[in-house]
Amino acid sequence: MNINAAAIPGSPLAARQNPIIYISLLIAFILFCILFAIRLLLRRVKAAHSTPEWIEQQKKLPTKLSNIKAVAQKYGLSKEEQNFLYTICKDTNAANIEYFIHNEKDIDEIFRKEYELNKTLENREVLNSKLFDLRYKIERVNAASIIINSSKAIPDNTEISYVSPSGLRFPMKLTMNSDKELLLQISSAFAASPYKPKELSKADFTFRMNTGMHYRMSLRIVRYQKDSAGHNQMVLMHSENLEPLVRRGAKREECKTSCTYTAVKVKASSENKNGIEYIPLEHKYSGIVVDISKSGCQLVTSLPIKEGQYLHLELKTNRAQLDPIIGMIVSLQKGIGARQFILHISFVRISQAAQNRIQAHIYHYE
């Protein structure tokens, strides 16, 4: 009896003669070849995009929406902030922002240009308020991305402030940072003052890196000395335990600006049922603003005014007289002199224009 093997279902010969199997194998082979080719292509593209020439070319390209979206994701920007940043880049013809967003000098340049362009617009105060808020947000993210742990990383010429137990700050200059110690140049007045900490004691210091991040550190004072030119110096031991300080809600800067202020009478508004009127009294006093932000300031004066008192403030930046500001004293601190007091003031009523002038002063746009 002759048996036809091809006719037997499931036999090896029948399987070899089944065209579906050959087609399936061919498709699988083609897919493999395609995937292999794609992989090779991606490797070549990745290699090409890693060359210095390609990177330099990308840096010079105009900022695209895809670049903005990448930055927005990295910096945690809202949709509104993302769109506003894109507008700034288009207005200023900014190059690819992905490559310079981390550079404070470069990013500051396009914000400065946008600030100048806004001067001719009717809604400039609204736009500038958004501009400074976004500028500070980018600055804070950049500052937090580079953290130092050792005082050996502080560059020469950095301003370092000694903080007394009572909270007074005394600015000093780092003249030399070696592997063994730090040398701070101190003023003759501080060297002779009772606020000077003792040798071999530990003291608190604060400083600000060029990234914008502020730090606190506790260092031991080795000795006091004078350099060859007769300048007073404080010699400090290094520390490996620097504490990054949480950034404030508004950028703040030390300054020295004259200010006139008066006491304020507070009463319910006759025009607004839930409103408050702040009525300045007649007698005016003078003081010096030594620290300022859009939300508050520190005022040095000869009067020990109580906490909770409201003040009507009149002050100006380098170029402009600000709109009057109403502030409330949140704390009082004894100053260095016999009749010197530091008032920590929170602004409770300030115009958007005044806030913008303050921030323009802080960022040196004016």
Coordinates of C-alpha atoms in Angstrom, one line a residue:
M1 CA 0.0 0.0 0.0
N2 CA 1.4 3.4 -1.0
I3 CA 1.1 6.1 1.6
N4 CA 1.1 9.8 0.5
A5 CA 3.1 11.5 3.4
A6 CA 2.1 14.9 2.1
A7 CA -1.5 14.0 2.6
I8 CA -1.1 13.1 6.2
P9 CA -2.0 16.2 8.3
G10 CA 0.7 17.4 10.7
S11 CA 3.5 15.4 8.9
P12 CA 6.9 17.1 8.5
L13 CA 6.6 17.0 4.7
A14 CA 3.2 18.7 4.8
A15 CA 4.6 21.4 7.1
R16 CA 7.5 22.1 4.7
Q17 CA 5.0 22.4 1.8
N18 CA 2.7 24.8 3.6
P19 CA 3.2 28.3 2.1
I20 CA 1.9 30.1 5.1
I21 CA 4.9 29.0 7.2
Y22 CA 7.3 30.3 4.5
I23 CA 5.4 33.6 4.3
S24 CA 5.5 34.0 8.1
L25 CA 9.2 33.3 8.3
L26 CA 9.8 35.8 5.5
I27 CA 7.8 38.5 7.2
A28 CA 9.7 37.8 10.5
F29 CA 13.0 38.1 8.7
I30 CA 12.0 41.4 7.0
L31 CA 10.8 42.8 10.3
F32 CA 14.1 41.8 11.9
C33 CA 16.1 43.5 9.1
I34 CA 14.0 46.7 9.5
L35 CA 14.4 46.8 13.3
F36 CA 18.2 46.2 12.9
A37 CA 18.4 49.0 10.3
I38 CA 16.5 51.4 12.6
R39 CA 18.8 50.5 15.5
L40 CA 21.9 51.2 13.4
L41 CA 20.3 54.5 12.1
L42 CA 19.5 55.6 15.7
R43 CA 23.1 54.8 16.8
R44 CA 24.4 56.9 14.0
V45 CA 22.0 59.8 14.7
K46 CA 22.9 59.7 18.4
A47 CA 26.6 59.7 17.6
A48 CA 26.2 62.6 15.2
H49 CA 24.2 64.5 17.8
S50 CA 27.0 64.1 20.3
T51 CA 29.7 65.8 18.3
P52 CA 30.9 69.2 19.3
E53 CA 30.1 70.6 15.8
W54 CA 26.4 69.5 16.0
I55 CA 26.0 70.9 19.6
E56 CA 27.5 74.2 18.6
Q57 CA 25.1 74.3 15.6
Q58 CA 22.1 73.6 17.8
K59 CA 23.1 76.3 20.3
K60 CA 22.9 78.9 17.5
L61 CA 19.4 77.9 16.3
P62 CA 16.4 80.0 17.3
T63 CA 14.4 78.8 20.3
K64 CA 11.6 76.5 19.2
L65 CA 8.5 75.5 21.1
S66 CA 9.9 72.0 21.6
N67 CA 12.9 73.6 23.4
I68 CA 10.6 75.6 25.6
K69 CA 8.6 72.5 26.5
A70 CA 11.8 70.7 27.5
V71 CA 12.8 73.6 29.7
A72 CA 9.3 73.9 31.2
Q73 CA 9.4 70.2 32.2
K74 CA 12.8 70.5 33.8
Y75 CA 12.1 73.7 35.7
G76 CA 8.5 72.9 36.7
L77 CA 7.0 75.8 34.8
S78 CA 3.2 76.2 34.5
K79 CA 1.5 76.4 31.1
E80 CA 1.3 80.2 31.5
E81 CA 4.9 80.5 32.4
Q82 CA 5.9 78.3 29.5
N83 CA 4.0 80.5 27.0
F84 CA 5.5 83.6 28.6
L85 CA 9.0 82.3 28.3
Y86 CA 8.4 81.5 24.7
T87 CA 7.2 85.0 24.1
I88 CA 10.3 86.4 25.7
C89 CA 12.5 84.2 23.5
K90 CA 10.7 85.3 20.3
D91 CA 10.7 89.0 21.2
T92 CA 14.5 88.9 21.9
N93 CA 15.5 86.5 19.1
A94 CA 17.0 84.2 21.7
A95 CA 19.2 81.3 20.6
N96 CA 18.3 77.8 21.7
I97 CA 17.4 78.3 25.4
E98 CA 18.0 74.7 26.3
Y99 CA 21.7 75.3 26.1
F100 CA 21.9 78.5 28.2
I101 CA 18.9 78.3 30.6
H102 CA 21.4 77.2 33.3
N103 CA 23.7 80.2 32.7
E104 CA 22.6 83.1 34.9
K105 CA 24.5 85.7 32.9
D106 CA 23.0 84.6 29.5
I107 CA 19.4 84.1 30.8
D108 CA 19.6 87.5 32.5
E109 CA 20.5 89.1 29.2
I110 CA 17.2 88.1 27.5
F111 CA 15.1 89.1 30.5
R112 CA 16.8 92.5 30.5
K113 CA 16.1 93.0 26.8
E114 CA 12.4 92.0 27.4
Y115 CA 12.2 94.5 30.3
E116 CA 13.5 97.3 28.0
L117 CA 10.9 96.3 25.3
N118 CA 8.1 96.4 27.8
K119 CA 8.8 100.1 28.6
T120 CA 6.8 101.3 25.6
L121 CA 3.7 99.1 26.4
E122 CA 0.6 100.2 28.3
N123 CA 0.4 96.9 30.2
R124 CA 4.1 97.0 31.1
E125 CA 3.6 96.7 34.8
V126 CA 1.6 93.5 34.5
L127 CA 4.1 92.0 32.1
N128 CA 7.1 93.1 34.2
S129 CA 5.5 91.5 37.3
K130 CA 5.3 88.2 35.4
L131 CA 8.8 88.7 34.1
F132 CA 10.4 89.1 37.5
D133 CA 8.5 86.2 39.0
L134 CA 9.6 83.9 36.2
R135 CA 13.2 85.2 36.4
Y136 CA 13.4 84.5 40.1
K137 CA 11.9 81.0 39.7
I138 CA 14.5 80.1 37.1
E139 CA 17.2 81.5 39.4
R140 CA 16.1 79.4 42.3
V141 CA 16.0 76.2 40.3
N142 CA 19.5 76.9 38.9
A143 CA 20.8 77.7 42.4
A144 CA 19.4 74.5 43.9
S145 CA 21.0 72.4 41.1
I146 CA 24.6 73.1 42.3
I147 CA 25.1 72.6 46.0
I148 CA 28.4 72.8 47.8
N149 CA 29.2 71.1 51.1
S150 CA 32.7 72.4 52.0
S151 CA 33.9 76.0 52.8
K152 CA 36.9 75.1 50.6
A153 CA 34.7 75.7 47.5
I154 CA 33.9 79.3 48.3
P155 CA 35.7 81.6 45.8
D156 CA 38.0 84.4 46.8
N157 CA 36.5 87.9 47.1
T158 CA 33.1 86.4 48.2
E159 CA 31.3 88.6 50.8
I160 CA 30.7 86.7 54.0
S161 CA 28.7 88.0 56.8
Y162 CA 29.3 87.3 60.5
V163 CA 25.9 86.8 62.3
S164 CA 26.0 87.8 66.0
P165 CA 24.0 85.8 68.6
S166 CA 21.5 88.7 68.6
G167 CA 21.1 88.5 64.8
L168 CA 23.2 91.5 63.7
R169 CA 25.1 91.0 60.5
F170 CA 28.7 92.3 59.8
P171 CA 29.9 92.0 56.2
M172 CA 33.4 90.9 55.5
K173 CA 35.5 89.9 52.5
L174 CA 37.1 86.6 51.8
T175 CA 40.6 87.6 50.7
M176 CA 42.1 84.1 50.6
N177 CA 40.8 80.5 50.7
S178 CA 43.5 77.9 51.1
D179 CA 43.3 74.2 51.9
K180 CA 44.1 75.0 55.6
E181 CA 42.1 78.1 56.4
L182 CA 40.0 81.1 55.3
L183 CA 41.2 84.7 55.7
L184 CA 38.5 87.3 56.1
Q185 CA 39.3 91.0 55.9
I186 CA 37.4 92.9 58.7
S187 CA 36.9 96.6 59.3
S188 CA 38.8 98.4 62.1
A189 CA 35.4 99.3 63.7
F190 CA 34.4 95.6 63.9
A191 CA 37.9 94.7 65.2
A192 CA 37.5 97.1 68.1
S193 CA 33.8 96.4 68.8
P194 CA 32.4 94.2 71.5
Y195 CA 30.5 92.2 68.9
K196 CA 33.7 90.6 67.7
P197 CA 33.7 86.8 68.7
K198 CA 36.5 85.5 70.7
E199 CA 39.4 83.4 69.3
L200 CA 38.9 79.6 69.3
S201 CA 35.1 80.1 69.6
K202 CA 32.6 79.0 67.0
A203 CA 30.6 81.6 65.1
D204 CA 27.8 81.7 62.5
F205 CA 28.4 83.1 59.0
T206 CA 26.3 83.4 55.9
F207 CA 27.3 84.0 52.3
R208 CA 25.9 83.9 48.8
M209 CA 27.4 81.9 45.9
N210 CA 27.4 83.3 42.3
T211 CA 24.6 80.7 41.6
G212 CA 22.4 82.7 43.9
M213 CA 22.2 80.1 46.6
H214 CA 22.7 81.3 50.2
Y215 CA 24.5 79.2 52.8
R216 CA 24.9 79.2 56.5
M217 CA 28.0 77.8 58.2
S218 CA 29.5 77.5 61.7
L219 CA 33.3 78.1 61.7
R220 CA 35.9 78.2 64.5
I221 CA 37.9 81.4 64.7
V222 CA 41.6 80.5 64.9
R223 CA 43.0 84.0 65.5
Y224 CA 43.0 87.6 64.6
Q225 CA 45.9 89.2 62.7
K226 CA 47.0 92.0 60.4
D227 CA 48.4 91.6 56.9
S228 CA 51.5 93.4 55.6
A229 CA 49.4 96.4 54.6
G230 CA 48.0 96.7 58.2
H231 CA 44.5 95.4 57.4
N232 CA 42.7 93.5 60.1
Q233 CA 42.0 89.8 59.3
M234 CA 40.0 87.0 60.9
V235 CA 41.4 83.5 60.4
L236 CA 38.9 80.6 60.3
M237 CA 39.0 76.9 60.1
H238 CA 37.2 75.1 57.3
S239 CA 33.9 73.3 57.6
E240 CA 32.4 70.4 55.7
N241 CA 28.9 71.0 56.9
L242 CA 27.5 73.9 54.9
E243 CA 23.7 74.4 55.2
P244 CA 21.9 75.7 52.1
L245 CA 19.2 78.2 53.0
V246 CA 15.7 77.9 51.6
R247 CA 15.2 80.7 49.2
R248 CA 12.7 83.4 50.1
G249 CA 9.5 84.0 48.2
A250 CA 10.9 87.2 46.8
K251 CA 14.5 88.1 45.8
R252 CA 16.1 90.3 48.4
E253 CA 19.2 92.5 48.2
E254 CA 21.2 94.5 50.7
C255 CA 21.3 98.3 50.0
K256 CA 21.7 101.6 51.6
T257 CA 18.8 103.9 50.7
S258 CA 17.5 106.9 52.6
C259 CA 13.8 106.7 53.6
T260 CA 11.2 109.0 55.1
Y261 CA 8.4 107.4 57.2
T262 CA 5.5 108.4 59.3
A263 CA 3.2 106.6 61.7
V264 CA -0.2 105.5 60.3
K265 CA -3.7 105.6 61.7
V266 CA -5.7 102.5 60.6
K267 CA -9.5 102.7 60.3
A268 CA -12.3 101.0 58.4
S269 CA -12.9 102.4 55.0
S270 CA -16.0 104.6 54.5
E271 CA -16.1 103.7 50.8
N272 CA -15.4 99.9 51.0
K273 CA -17.4 97.9 53.6
N274 CA -14.6 95.3 54.0
G275 CA -11.7 97.7 53.3
I276 CA -9.1 99.5 55.5
E277 CA -7.8 103.0 55.2
Y278 CA -4.2 103.8 56.2
I279 CA -3.9 107.5 57.1
P280 CA -0.4 108.9 57.4
L281 CA 0.2 111.2 60.4
E282 CA 1.9 114.5 59.9
H283 CA 5.3 114.1 61.7
K284 CA 8.0 112.6 59.5
Y285 CA 11.1 110.7 60.5
S286 CA 14.1 109.5 58.5
G287 CA 15.9 106.2 58.3
I288 CA 18.1 104.0 56.1
V289 CA 16.8 101.0 54.2
V290 CA 19.5 98.3 54.4
D291 CA 17.7 95.4 52.8
I292 CA 14.8 95.3 50.5
S293 CA 12.5 93.0 48.4
K294 CA 9.2 93.5 46.7
S295 CA 7.5 92.1 49.9
G296 CA 9.4 93.9 52.7
C297 CA 12.5 95.7 53.9
Q298 CA 14.8 96.3 56.9
L299 CA 14.8 99.9 58.1
V300 CA 17.5 101.3 60.4
T301 CA 16.3 104.2 62.6
S302 CA 16.8 105.8 66.0
L303 CA 13.3 105.1 67.2
P304 CA 12.4 101.8 68.9
I305 CA 9.0 101.4 67.3
K306 CA 6.9 98.5 68.6
E307 CA 5.9 95.4 66.6
G308 CA 2.6 95.6 64.9
Q309 CA 2.9 99.4 64.2
Y310 CA 2.0 100.5 60.6
L311 CA 4.3 102.9 58.8
H312 CA 3.9 105.0 55.7
L313 CA 7.2 104.7 53.7
E314 CA 8.6 107.0 51.1
L315 CA 11.7 105.8 49.4
K316 CA 13.4 105.7 46.0
T317 CA 15.6 103.4 44.1
N318 CA 18.6 104.6 42.0
R319 CA 16.5 106.4 39.4
A320 CA 12.9 106.6 40.6
Q321 CA 10.8 107.7 43.5
L322 CA 8.5 104.9 44.5
D323 CA 4.8 105.1 45.1
P324 CA 4.1 105.4 48.9
I325 CA 4.2 102.0 50.6
I326 CA 2.3 100.9 53.7
G327 CA 4.3 98.4 55.9
M328 CA 3.9 96.7 59.2
I329 CA 6.7 96.1 61.7
V330 CA 7.0 92.4 62.3
S331 CA 10.0 92.5 64.5
L332 CA 12.4 95.0 66.2
Q333 CA 16.1 94.4 66.7
K334 CA 18.8 96.4 68.6
G335 CA 21.4 97.9 66.3
I336 CA 25.1 98.4 66.8
G337 CA 24.9 102.1 68.0
A338 CA 23.5 103.2 71.3
R339 CA 20.4 104.7 69.6
Q340 CA 20.1 102.4 66.6
F341 CA 17.3 100.0 65.9
I342 CA 16.5 97.7 62.9
L343 CA 12.9 97.4 62.0
H344 CA 11.8 94.3 60.0
I345 CA 8.9 95.5 57.9
S346 CA 6.4 93.6 55.8
F347 CA 4.7 95.5 53.0
V348 CA 0.9 95.3 53.3
R349 CA 0.0 97.8 50.6
I350 CA 2.3 98.4 47.7
S351 CA 1.6 99.2 44.0
Q352 CA 2.6 96.8 41.3
A353 CA 4.7 99.6 39.8
A354 CA 6.6 100.0 43.1
Q355 CA 7.2 96.3 43.3
N356 CA 8.6 96.3 39.7
R357 CA 10.9 99.3 40.4
I358 CA 12.3 97.4 43.4
Q359 CA 12.9 94.2 41.5
A360 CA 14.4 96.2 38.6
H361 CA 16.8 97.7 41.1
I362 CA 17.7 94.3 42.6
Y363 CA 18.4 92.8 39.2
H364 CA 20.2 96.0 38.1
Y365 CA 17.9 96.5 35.1
E366 CA 17.6 100.2 36.2

